[in-house]
Coordinates of C-alpha atoms in Angstrom, one line a residue:
Chain A
X54 CA 108.0 86.1 107.0
X55 CA 110.0 87.7 109.7
X56 CA 108.5 87.9 113.2
X57 CA 106.6 91.0 113.9
X58 CA 107.4 92.9 117.1
X59 CA 105.5 95.8 118.5
X60 CA 107.3 97.6 121.2
X61 CA 105.0 100.0 122.9
X62 CA 106.9 102.7 124.7
X63 CA 106.9 106.3 124.9
X64 CA 110.6 106.8 125.0
X65 CA 111.5 104.2 122.5
X66 CA 113.2 106.6 120.2
X67 CA 114.7 109.0 122.7
X68 CA 116.4 107.7 125.5
X69 CA 116.1 104.1 124.5
X70 CA 116.8 104.5 120.9
X71 CA 120.2 102.5 121.3
X72 CA 118.2 99.3 121.8
X73 CA 116.5 99.5 118.4
X74 CA 119.6 99.6 116.3
X75 CA 120.8 96.0 117.0
X76 CA 117.4 94.9 115.9
X77 CA 117.3 96.6 112.7
X78 CA 120.8 95.8 111.8
X79 CA 120.2 92.3 112.9
X80 CA 117.5 92.3 110.2
X81 CA 115.4 89.3 111.4
X82 CA 112.6 91.0 113.0
X83 CA 110.1 93.3 111.9
X84 CA 109.9 95.9 114.5
X85 CA 107.1 98.7 114.8
X86 CA 107.1 101.1 117.8
X87 CA 104.0 102.8 119.2
X88 CA 104.5 105.8 121.6
X89 CA 101.2 105.6 123.1
X90 CA 98.1 103.6 123.7
X91 CA 95.9 105.1 121.0
X92 CA 98.6 104.2 118.2
X93 CA 99.3 100.6 119.7
X94 CA 95.8 99.5 119.7
X95 CA 95.3 100.9 116.1
X96 CA 98.4 99.1 114.8
X97 CA 97.4 95.7 116.8
X98 CA 93.9 96.1 115.2
X99 CA 95.4 95.6 111.7
X100 CA 98.7 93.7 112.3
X101 CA 99.0 90.2 113.9
X102 CA 102.3 90.6 116.1
X103 CA 104.2 87.6 117.3
X104 CA 105.7 89.7 120.2
X105 CA 104.5 92.6 122.2
X106 CA 106.6 94.5 124.6
X107 CA 105.1 96.8 126.9
X108 CA 106.0 99.8 129.0
X109 CA 103.9 100.4 132.2
X110 CA 103.9 104.2 132.0
X111 CA 102.4 105.2 129.0
X112 CA 100.7 108.3 127.6
X113 CA 97.0 107.8 126.2
X114 CA 97.5 109.3 122.8
X115 CA 94.3 111.1 121.0
X116 CA 91.7 108.5 121.9
X117 CA 89.0 110.2 124.1
X118 CA 88.4 107.1 126.2
X119 CA 92.0 106.6 127.2
X120 CA 92.6 110.2 127.6
X121 CA 89.6 110.0 130.3
X122 CA 91.3 107.2 132.0
X123 CA 94.6 109.1 132.0
X124 CA 92.8 112.5 133.4
X125 CA 91.1 110.3 136.0
X126 CA 94.7 109.3 137.4
X127 CA 95.7 113.2 137.4
X128 CA 97.2 113.2 134.0
X129 CA 100.2 111.2 135.7
X130 CA 101.7 108.6 133.8
X131 CA 103.1 106.9 136.9
X132 CA 99.8 106.9 138.5
X133 CA 97.7 105.8 135.6
X134 CA 99.9 102.7 134.8
X135 CA 98.1 102.6 131.3
X136 CA 100.5 99.9 130.0
X137 CA 98.8 97.7 132.7
X138 CA 95.3 98.7 131.6
X139 CA 96.0 98.0 128.3
X140 CA 97.3 94.7 129.2
X141 CA 94.3 94.0 131.0
X142 CA 92.1 94.9 128.0
X143 CA 94.1 92.8 125.8
X144 CA 94.2 89.8 128.0
X145 CA 90.5 90.2 129.2
X146 CA 91.3 90.8 132.6
X147 CA 89.9 93.9 133.2
X148 CA 86.2 94.6 131.9
X149 CA 85.2 98.0 130.9
X150 CA 88.6 99.4 130.3
X151 CA 87.8 100.0 126.5
X152 CA 84.7 99.5 124.5
X153 CA 86.3 97.7 121.5
X154 CA 87.0 93.6 121.4
X155 CA 90.6 93.0 121.8
X156 CA 92.6 91.5 118.9
X157 CA 92.2 87.4 119.3
X158 CA 95.7 86.7 118.4
X159 CA 96.9 88.1 122.0
X160 CA 98.4 85.6 124.5
X161 CA 100.6 86.3 127.8
X162 CA 103.2 84.0 126.1
X163 CA 103.8 86.6 123.5
X164 CA 104.2 89.7 126.0
X165 CA 107.0 90.9 127.8
X166 CA 106.9 94.0 130.2
X167 CA 109.9 96.1 130.0
X168 CA 109.5 99.0 132.4
X169 CA 111.2 101.3 134.9
X170 CA 108.7 99.9 137.8
X171 CA 110.4 97.0 139.9
X172 CA 109.1 93.7 139.9
X173 CA 107.7 93.9 143.4
X174 CA 105.3 96.9 142.5
X175 CA 103.6 95.0 139.6
X176 CA 104.3 91.3 140.4
X177 CA 100.8 90.5 141.5
X178 CA 99.4 92.1 138.3
X179 CA 101.9 90.1 136.2
X180 CA 101.1 86.9 137.9
X181 CA 97.4 87.6 137.3
X182 CA 97.7 88.3 133.5
X183 CA 100.2 85.1 133.2
X184 CA 102.8 87.4 131.6
X185 CA 106.1 85.1 131.2
X186 CA 108.8 87.6 130.9
X187 CA 109.6 91.0 132.7
X188 CA 112.5 93.1 132.5
X189 CA 113.3 96.2 134.6
X190 CA 114.9 99.4 132.7
X191 CA 118.0 100.7 134.3
X192 CA 120.9 102.5 133.5
X193 CA 123.9 100.5 131.9
X194 CA 121.9 97.7 130.4
X195 CA 123.2 96.1 127.2
X196 CA 122.1 97.6 124.0
X197 CA 121.2 94.1 122.9
X198 CA 118.5 93.7 125.8
X199 CA 115.3 94.3 123.6
X200 CA 117.0 91.9 121.0
X201 CA 117.4 89.0 123.7
X202 CA 113.8 89.7 125.1
X203 CA 112.5 89.1 121.7
X204 CA 114.6 86.1 121.2
X205 CA 113.6 84.7 124.8
X206 CA 109.6 85.0 124.1
X207 CA 110.0 83.5 120.3
X208 CA 112.1 80.7 121.8
X209 CA 109.3 80.1 124.4
X210 CA 106.6 80.4 121.9
X211 CA 108.3 77.8 119.9
X212 CA 108.8 75.6 122.7
X213 CA 105.4 76.1 123.8
X214 CA 106.4 77.0 126.9
X215 CA 105.0 80.2 128.7
X216 CA 106.3 80.0 132.2
X217 CA 108.3 82.7 134.5
Chain B
X130 CA 60.3 167.3 133.6
X131 CA 64.1 167.0 132.5
X132 CA 65.1 165.9 128.8
X133 CA 65.9 162.2 128.2
X134 CA 69.5 161.5 128.9
X135 CA 70.6 161.4 125.2
X136 CA 74.3 161.5 125.9
X137 CA 74.1 158.6 128.3
X138 CA 72.0 156.6 125.5
X139 CA 74.4 157.7 122.8
X140 CA 77.7 156.6 124.9
X141 CA 75.9 153.0 125.3
X142 CA 75.2 152.9 121.6
X143 CA 78.7 154.1 120.5
X144 CA 80.3 151.5 122.8
X145 CA 77.8 148.7 121.7
X146 CA 78.7 149.5 118.0
X147 CA 82.5 149.5 118.9
X148 CA 82.6 145.8 120.2
X149 CA 82.1 144.0 116.8
X150 CA 84.5 146.6 115.1
X151 CA 87.2 145.9 117.8
X152 CA 86.3 142.2 117.3
X153 CA 87.1 142.5 113.8
X154 CA 90.0 144.6 114.1
X155 CA 91.7 142.3 116.8
X156 CA 90.9 139.1 114.7
X157 CA 93.9 137.3 113.3
X158 CA 94.1 138.3 109.7
X159 CA 93.5 134.8 108.4
X160 CA 90.4 134.3 110.3
X161 CA 89.0 137.7 109.3
X162 CA 89.8 137.0 105.6
X163 CA 87.6 133.7 106.1
X164 CA 84.9 135.5 107.5
X165 CA 84.8 137.9 104.8
X166 CA 85.0 135.3 102.2
X167 CA 81.6 133.6 102.6
X168 CA 78.4 135.6 102.9
X169 CA 77.2 133.1 105.2
X170 CA 79.6 133.8 107.8
X171 CA 79.3 137.6 107.1
X172 CA 75.6 137.4 107.7
X173 CA 75.9 135.5 110.9
X174 CA 78.4 138.1 112.3
X175 CA 76.2 140.9 111.0
X176 CA 73.0 139.3 112.6
X177 CA 75.0 138.7 116.0
X178 CA 76.4 142.2 116.2
X179 CA 73.5 144.0 114.7
X180 CA 70.8 142.1 116.8
X181 CA 72.1 143.4 120.0
X182 CA 72.3 146.9 118.5
X183 CA 68.7 146.7 117.7
X184 CA 67.9 145.6 120.8
X185 CA 69.4 148.5 122.6
X186 CA 67.8 150.6 120.2
X187 CA 64.5 149.4 121.1
X188 CA 65.1 149.8 124.8
X189 CA 66.4 153.3 124.5
X190 CA 63.3 154.3 122.3
X191 CA 61.2 153.0 124.9
X192 CA 62.7 155.1 127.5
X193 CA 62.7 158.2 125.6
X194 CA 59.2 157.8 124.0
X195 CA 58.1 156.8 127.6
X196 CA 59.5 160.0 129.5
X197 CA 58.1 162.2 126.5
X198 CA 54.5 160.7 126.3
X199 CA 53.3 157.8 128.1
X200 CA 54.4 157.5 131.6
X201 CA 53.7 161.1 132.8
X202 CA 50.2 160.6 132.3
X203 CA 50.1 157.4 134.0
X204 CA 52.1 158.7 136.9
X205 CA 49.9 161.8 137.0
X206 CA 46.9 159.8 136.9
X207 CA 47.7 157.0 139.4
X208 CA 51.1 157.6 141.4
X209 CA 52.2 161.1 141.5
X210 CA 49.2 162.6 143.1
X211 CA 49.5 160.1 146.1
X212 CA 53.4 159.9 146.6
X213 CA 55.8 162.0 144.3
X214 CA 56.2 164.6 141.8
X215 CA 55.5 163.2 138.6
X216 CA 59.0 163.9 136.9
X217 CA 60.9 163.0 139.8
X218 CA 59.3 159.3 140.0
X219 CA 60.0 158.7 136.2
X220 CA 63.6 159.7 136.6
X221 CA 63.9 157.7 139.6
X222 CA 62.7 154.5 138.4
X223 CA 62.7 154.5 134.3
X224 CA 66.1 155.4 133.6
X225 CA 68.0 153.3 136.0
X226 CA 65.7 150.4 134.6
X227 CA 66.7 151.5 130.9
X228 CA 70.5 151.8 131.8
X229 CA 70.5 148.4 133.5
X230 CA 69.0 147.0 130.5
X231 CA 71.6 148.7 128.2
X232 CA 74.5 147.5 130.6
X233 CA 73.3 144.0 130.4
X234 CA 72.7 144.2 126.6
X235 CA 76.4 145.6 126.2
X236 CA 77.9 142.8 128.5
X237 CA 75.8 140.1 126.6
X238 CA 76.8 141.4 123.4
X239 CA 80.6 141.5 124.3
X240 CA 80.4 137.9 125.6
X241 CA 78.7 136.4 122.5
X242 CA 80.6 138.5 119.8
X243 CA 83.8 137.7 121.3
X244 CA 83.2 134.1 122.0
X245 CA 81.5 133.6 119.0
X246 CA 83.8 135.2 116.4
X247 CA 87.0 136.5 118.5
X248 CA 88.1 132.7 119.5
X249 CA 89.6 130.5 116.9
X250 CA 88.5 127.2 118.4
X251 CA 84.9 128.4 118.4
X252 CA 85.0 129.0 114.8
X253 CA 86.7 125.8 114.2
X254 CA 84.2 124.0 116.2
X255 CA 81.4 125.6 114.2
X256 CA 83.3 124.8 110.6
X257 CA 83.5 121.2 112.0
X258 CA 80.0 120.7 112.8
X259 CA 79.0 122.3 109.4
X260 CA 81.5 119.8 107.7
X261 CA 79.5 116.7 109.0
X262 CA 76.0 118.0 109.3
X263 CA 75.0 115.7 106.2
X264 CA 77.1 112.9 107.0
X265 CA 74.4 110.5 108.6
X266 CA 72.2 111.4 105.2
X267 CA 74.5 110.6 102.5
X268 CA 78.0 109.9 103.8
X269 CA 79.6 113.1 102.1
X270 CA 81.2 116.1 104.0
X271 CA 80.2 119.6 103.0
X272 CA 83.2 120.5 101.0
X273 CA 82.8 124.5 101.8
X274 CA 83.1 123.9 105.5
X275 CA 86.2 121.6 104.6
X276 CA 87.7 124.2 102.2
X277 CA 87.5 126.9 105.2
X278 CA 89.1 124.8 107.7
X279 CA 91.9 124.0 105.4
X280 CA 92.6 127.5 104.4
X281 CA 92.3 128.4 108.0
X282 CA 94.7 125.7 108.7
X283 CA 96.9 126.6 106.0
X284 CA 97.2 130.5 106.9
X285 CA 97.8 129.7 110.6
X286 CA 101.1 129.8 112.2
X287 CA 102.7 126.2 112.8
X288 CA 102.2 124.8 116.2
X289 CA 99.3 125.4 118.5
X290 CA 97.2 127.2 115.8
X291 CA 97.8 124.7 113.2
X292 CA 96.9 121.9 115.5
X293 CA 93.4 123.2 116.7
X294 CA 92.4 123.1 112.9
X295 CA 94.2 119.6 112.3
X296 CA 92.4 118.1 115.4
X297 CA 89.2 119.3 114.1
X298 CA 90.1 117.5 110.7
X299 CA 90.8 114.2 112.9
X300 CA 87.5 114.4 114.6
X301 CA 86.0 114.7 111.3
X302 CA 87.7 111.7 109.9
X303 CA 86.6 109.6 113.1
X304 CA 82.9 110.8 112.5
X305 CA 83.3 109.4 108.9
X306 CA 84.5 106.0 110.1
X307 CA 81.6 105.9 112.3
X308 CA 78.9 106.8 109.5
X309 CA 77.2 103.9 108.2
X310 CA 77.5 105.3 104.7
X311 CA 81.0 105.2 104.8
X312 CA 82.7 103.4 101.9
X313 CA 86.1 104.6 101.7
X314 CA 85.4 107.5 99.4
X315 CA 84.7 110.6 101.5
X316 CA 87.8 112.1 102.7
X317 CA 89.5 113.1 99.5
X318 CA 89.3 116.9 100.2
X319 CA 90.3 116.5 103.7
X320 CA 93.4 114.3 103.1
X321 CA 94.6 116.2 100.1
X322 CA 94.1 119.4 102.2
X323 CA 96.5 118.1 105.1
X324 CA 99.3 118.7 103.0
X325 CA 98.3 122.2 102.4
X326 CA 98.0 122.7 106.1
X327 CA 101.2 121.4 107.2
X328 CA 103.8 122.1 104.4
X329 CA 102.9 125.3 103.1
X330 CA 105.3 128.2 103.3
X331 CA 105.5 130.5 105.0
X332 CA 103.8 128.6 107.8
X333 CA 105.5 125.3 107.9
X334 CA 104.0 123.1 110.7
X335 CA 106.0 122.0 113.7
X336 CA 106.8 118.7 114.9
X337 CA 103.5 118.3 116.7
X338 CA 101.4 119.4 113.4
X339 CA 103.5 116.7 111.6
X340 CA 102.6 114.1 114.3
X341 CA 99.0 115.0 114.4
X342 CA 98.8 114.8 110.6
X343 CA 100.7 111.3 111.0
X344 CA 98.0 110.3 113.2
X345 CA 95.2 111.4 110.8
X346 CA 96.7 109.4 108.0
X347 CA 97.5 106.2 109.8
X348 CA 94.1 106.2 111.3
X349 CA 92.5 106.3 107.9
X350 CA 95.0 103.5 106.7
X351 CA 94.0 101.4 109.5
X352 CA 90.2 102.2 109.5
X353 CA 89.1 102.5 105.7
X354 CA 86.7 99.7 104.7
X355 CA 88.4 97.3 102.1
X356 CA 85.9 96.3 99.5
X357 CA 86.2 93.7 96.8
X358 CA 87.0 96.2 94.2
X359 CA 90.5 98.0 94.0
X360 CA 92.1 99.8 96.8
X361 CA 89.6 102.4 98.2
X362 CA 90.2 106.0 97.0
X363 CA 90.8 107.1 100.8
X364 CA 93.6 104.6 100.9
X365 CA 95.4 106.1 97.9
X366 CA 94.7 109.4 99.1
X367 CA 96.3 108.5 102.4
X368 CA 99.5 106.9 101.1
X369 CA 100.1 109.8 98.7
X370 CA 99.5 112.0 101.9
X371 CA 102.2 109.8 104.0
X372 CA 104.7 110.1 101.0
X373 CA 104.6 113.8 100.4
X374 CA 104.1 114.9 103.8
X375 CA 106.7 112.1 105.3
X376 CA 109.5 113.3 103.0
X377 CA 109.1 117.0 104.0
X378 CA 109.0 115.6 107.8
X379 CA 112.5 113.6 107.0
X380 CA 114.3 117.1 105.9
X381 CA 112.2 119.5 108.2
X382 CA 112.4 117.6 111.3
X383 CA 116.0 116.5 111.0
X384 CA 117.3 118.5 113.7
X385 CA 114.6 117.9 116.1
X386 CA 114.5 115.3 118.8
X387 CA 111.0 114.3 117.7
X388 CA 112.1 113.3 114.2
X389 CA 112.6 109.5 114.8
X390 CA 109.0 108.7 116.3
X391 CA 107.3 110.9 114.0
X392 CA 108.8 109.8 110.7
X393 CA 109.0 106.1 111.9
X394 CA 105.1 106.6 112.3
X395 CA 105.1 107.7 108.7
X396 CA 107.0 104.4 107.7
X397 CA 105.1 102.3 109.6
X398 CA 101.9 103.6 108.1
X399 CA 102.7 103.1 104.6
X400 CA 103.8 99.6 105.2
X401 CA 100.3 99.0 107.1
X402 CA 98.6 100.5 103.9
X403 CA 100.3 97.7 101.6
X404 CA 99.4 95.3 104.1
X405 CA 95.7 96.1 103.8
X406 CA 95.6 96.2 100.2
X407 CA 98.6 94.6 98.3
X408 CA 97.7 96.5 95.0
X409 CA 99.1 99.7 96.4
X410 CA 102.4 98.1 97.1
X411 CA 104.0 99.9 94.3
X412 CA 103.0 103.1 95.4
X413 CA 104.3 102.3 99.1
X414 CA 107.7 101.0 97.8
X415 CA 108.2 104.1 95.9
X416 CA 107.4 106.2 99.0
X417 CA 109.4 104.0 101.3
X418 CA 112.5 104.5 99.0
X419 CA 112.0 108.0 98.7
X420 CA 111.9 108.4 102.3
X421 CA 114.9 106.1 102.9
X422 CA 116.9 108.0 100.5
X423 CA 116.2 111.3 102.2
X424 CA 117.0 109.9 105.5
X425 CA 120.4 108.7 104.1
X426 CA 121.2 112.2 102.5
X427 CA 120.5 113.7 105.8
X428 CA 122.1 111.5 108.0
X429 CA 119.3 109.6 109.4
X430 CA 120.3 106.3 109.1
X431 CA 117.9 104.8 111.7
X432 CA 115.1 106.0 109.6
X433 CA 116.7 104.4 106.5
X434 CA 117.2 101.3 107.9
X435 CA 113.4 101.3 109.2
X436 CA 112.4 102.1 105.6
X437 CA 114.5 99.3 104.1
X438 CA 113.1 96.8 106.7
X439 CA 109.5 97.5 105.5
X440 CA 110.7 97.4 101.9
X441 CA 112.3 94.0 102.7
X442 CA 108.8 92.8 104.4
X443 CA 107.2 94.1 101.0
X444 CA 109.3 91.4 99.0
X445 CA 109.1 88.7 101.6
X446 CA 105.2 89.0 101.6
X447 CA 104.8 88.8 97.8
X448 CA 107.2 85.8 97.9
X449 CA 104.8 83.0 97.1
X450 CA 105.9 83.6 93.4
X451 CA 109.1 84.9 92.6
X452 CA 109.3 88.9 92.9
X453 CA 110.0 91.3 90.6
X454 CA 108.9 94.5 89.4
X455 CA 109.0 98.0 91.1
X456 CA 109.3 96.7 94.7
X457 CA 112.5 95.0 94.0
X458 CA 113.7 98.1 92.0
X459 CA 112.9 100.3 94.9
X460 CA 114.5 98.2 97.4
X461 CA 117.8 97.8 95.2
X462 CA 117.9 101.6 94.9
X463 CA 117.9 102.1 98.6
X464 CA 120.3 99.5 98.9
X465 CA 122.5 101.4 96.4
X466 CA 122.2 104.9 98.4
X467 CA 123.3 103.1 101.6
X468 CA 126.4 101.4 99.6
X469 CA 127.9 104.7 98.7
X470 CA 128.0 105.9 102.2
X471 CA 130.9 104.0 103.2
X472 CA 132.5 100.4 104.2
X473 CA 130.2 99.6 107.2
X474 CA 127.1 100.3 105.1
X475 CA 128.5 98.3 102.3
X476 CA 129.0 95.4 104.7
X477 CA 125.2 95.8 105.7
X478 CA 124.1 95.7 102.0
X479 CA 126.0 92.6 101.2
X480 CA 124.2 90.8 104.2
X481 CA 121.0 92.1 103.1
X482 CA 121.3 91.3 99.5
X483 CA 122.1 87.7 100.4
X484 CA 118.8 87.7 102.6
X485 CA 116.5 89.0 99.4
X486 CA 118.2 87.1 96.6
X487 CA 116.1 84.0 97.2
X488 CA 112.9 85.7 96.9
X489 CA 113.9 87.5 93.4
X490 CA 113.0 85.8 90.0
X491 CA 116.6 86.6 88.6
X492 CA 119.9 86.8 89.7
X493 CA 121.9 89.7 91.5
X494 CA 123.2 90.9 88.3
X495 CA 120.1 91.0 86.4
X496 CA 118.2 92.4 89.2
X497 CA 120.5 95.4 89.7
X498 CA 120.6 96.0 85.9
X499 CA 116.7 96.0 85.6
X500 CA 116.9 98.4 88.7
X501 CA 119.2 100.8 87.2
X502 CA 117.3 100.7 83.9
X503 CA 114.0 101.5 85.7
X504 CA 115.6 104.1 87.9
X505 CA 117.0 105.9 84.6
X506 CA 113.5 105.5 82.9
X507 CA 111.7 107.2 85.8
X508 CA 114.4 110.2 85.8
X509 CA 116.0 109.1 89.1
X510 CA 119.5 109.5 87.3
X511 CA 121.6 109.8 90.5
X512 CA 119.9 106.6 92.0
X513 CA 120.7 104.8 88.5
X514 CA 124.4 106.0 88.7
X515 CA 124.3 104.4 92.3
X516 CA 123.0 101.1 91.4
X517 CA 125.5 100.9 88.4
X518 CA 128.5 101.9 90.9
X519 CA 127.3 99.1 93.3
X520 CA 126.8 96.5 90.8
X521 CA 130.1 97.2 89.1
X522 CA 132.0 97.0 92.7
X523 CA 130.0 93.8 93.6
X524 CA 131.2 92.3 90.3
X525 CA 134.9 93.3 91.0
X526 CA 134.5 91.8 94.6
X527 CA 133.3 88.6 93.2

């Protein structure tokens, strides 16, 4: 079976759509995209993914709980940092973020953060979560950057090495 | 003693009667038609509006009767001899009191009638509550309330108005999942109604409506309990909805920037449905083929690639034994449509066919022949021709 990849990114199919084409054309990965936290959780609860690539600034989607967290932060994606809260819940680092149990297969070595935030802004959090791969979104990156991130994570997973 | 102020009382009563008349007049036609359709809604409206009118009549009657009969004798006996002229005291205190009461009744009537029947969200909330009222008892939804919601959604304009109804339907589905009686067979009316709401002319849904419908169907696919027996009926209905509405979404949202994420959601949900119950792989593969073909016809290659990727996953997931049958036919059919779009797509097809051949129980030629015959048998003549064309050109090239 092809490795399964979930990219949680609200602009995955707008300004970042050029990054998806190479993955489909490559044909070696089964890529799903979730545009908000609700959809991401729904997919992760039903499908075992090999790789997660997560944005930090995410909208909450339709779920009341995540909407409440979002509204508490002034309905501002930048302040809400729902991507990090989602990761905190997935990796059991933050209690009381969400009432359901996270999927058991999630492991920090399978996760990459792909965000516009600089590493300095979220480094403490990434270290705390043990997340091994970070990439900042910037203008002019290669169209294959997402494909490369997937390859790196899978290679590390195979090598059993989850270091930065 | 002056006569009672009949003109003032009459003005209040006419105004009070005018409030429900105005609310009915300014109600959107689809809401008015639904209220008129069910005697229960009519009765509620009549009781609410009529109740205030009856109360106002009662207060007015007390005022009139009081002035003509009761109070003068009281004032004469107790108050008037001591302080005031009896007629003056009555007019000074009673009628201001009656008019304050009538004004309060008029304001309360305006607020309640307008909020209960003049606002779409309030009506929808009411029907939503009605739809789930027996849920905890027997796990069933109230069909009349569901039909009312669906009828309202169908007749509403695309955009915010349709979305009010769709959000209510989504909340109903969430209540159903959390019901202890739910066994995967309570949502038939609701799921079949979604297509009516979002793809009915002349009120076709907008991109937001298509996204909400996708959310509802995806949540059903993810949440429906899978028992030991066959696929639960709600899963089958959800797949039907994803296929039908997804095909309209590919065409209708083509020119819109939101098309990719929304239609991708339909494709992902279909794939998820097949994973939850492999016995519906056939329906899923047909749906993915059709979505992919429409995406190619409308120049949305990204979506066609995504549909193909999910078909390929279906083949791989069945690969414990050699794969044959509809999933293979549908995958090859979609590849044939890619093939005819140009040399780059042909390169892609050549690469993908090599990937899937090891999983098939026959060689390329036989698989293509079987797929062509299948397409012809199921009246997909254009697809059959394209598979034939691709097979012939592949033979030439080898």
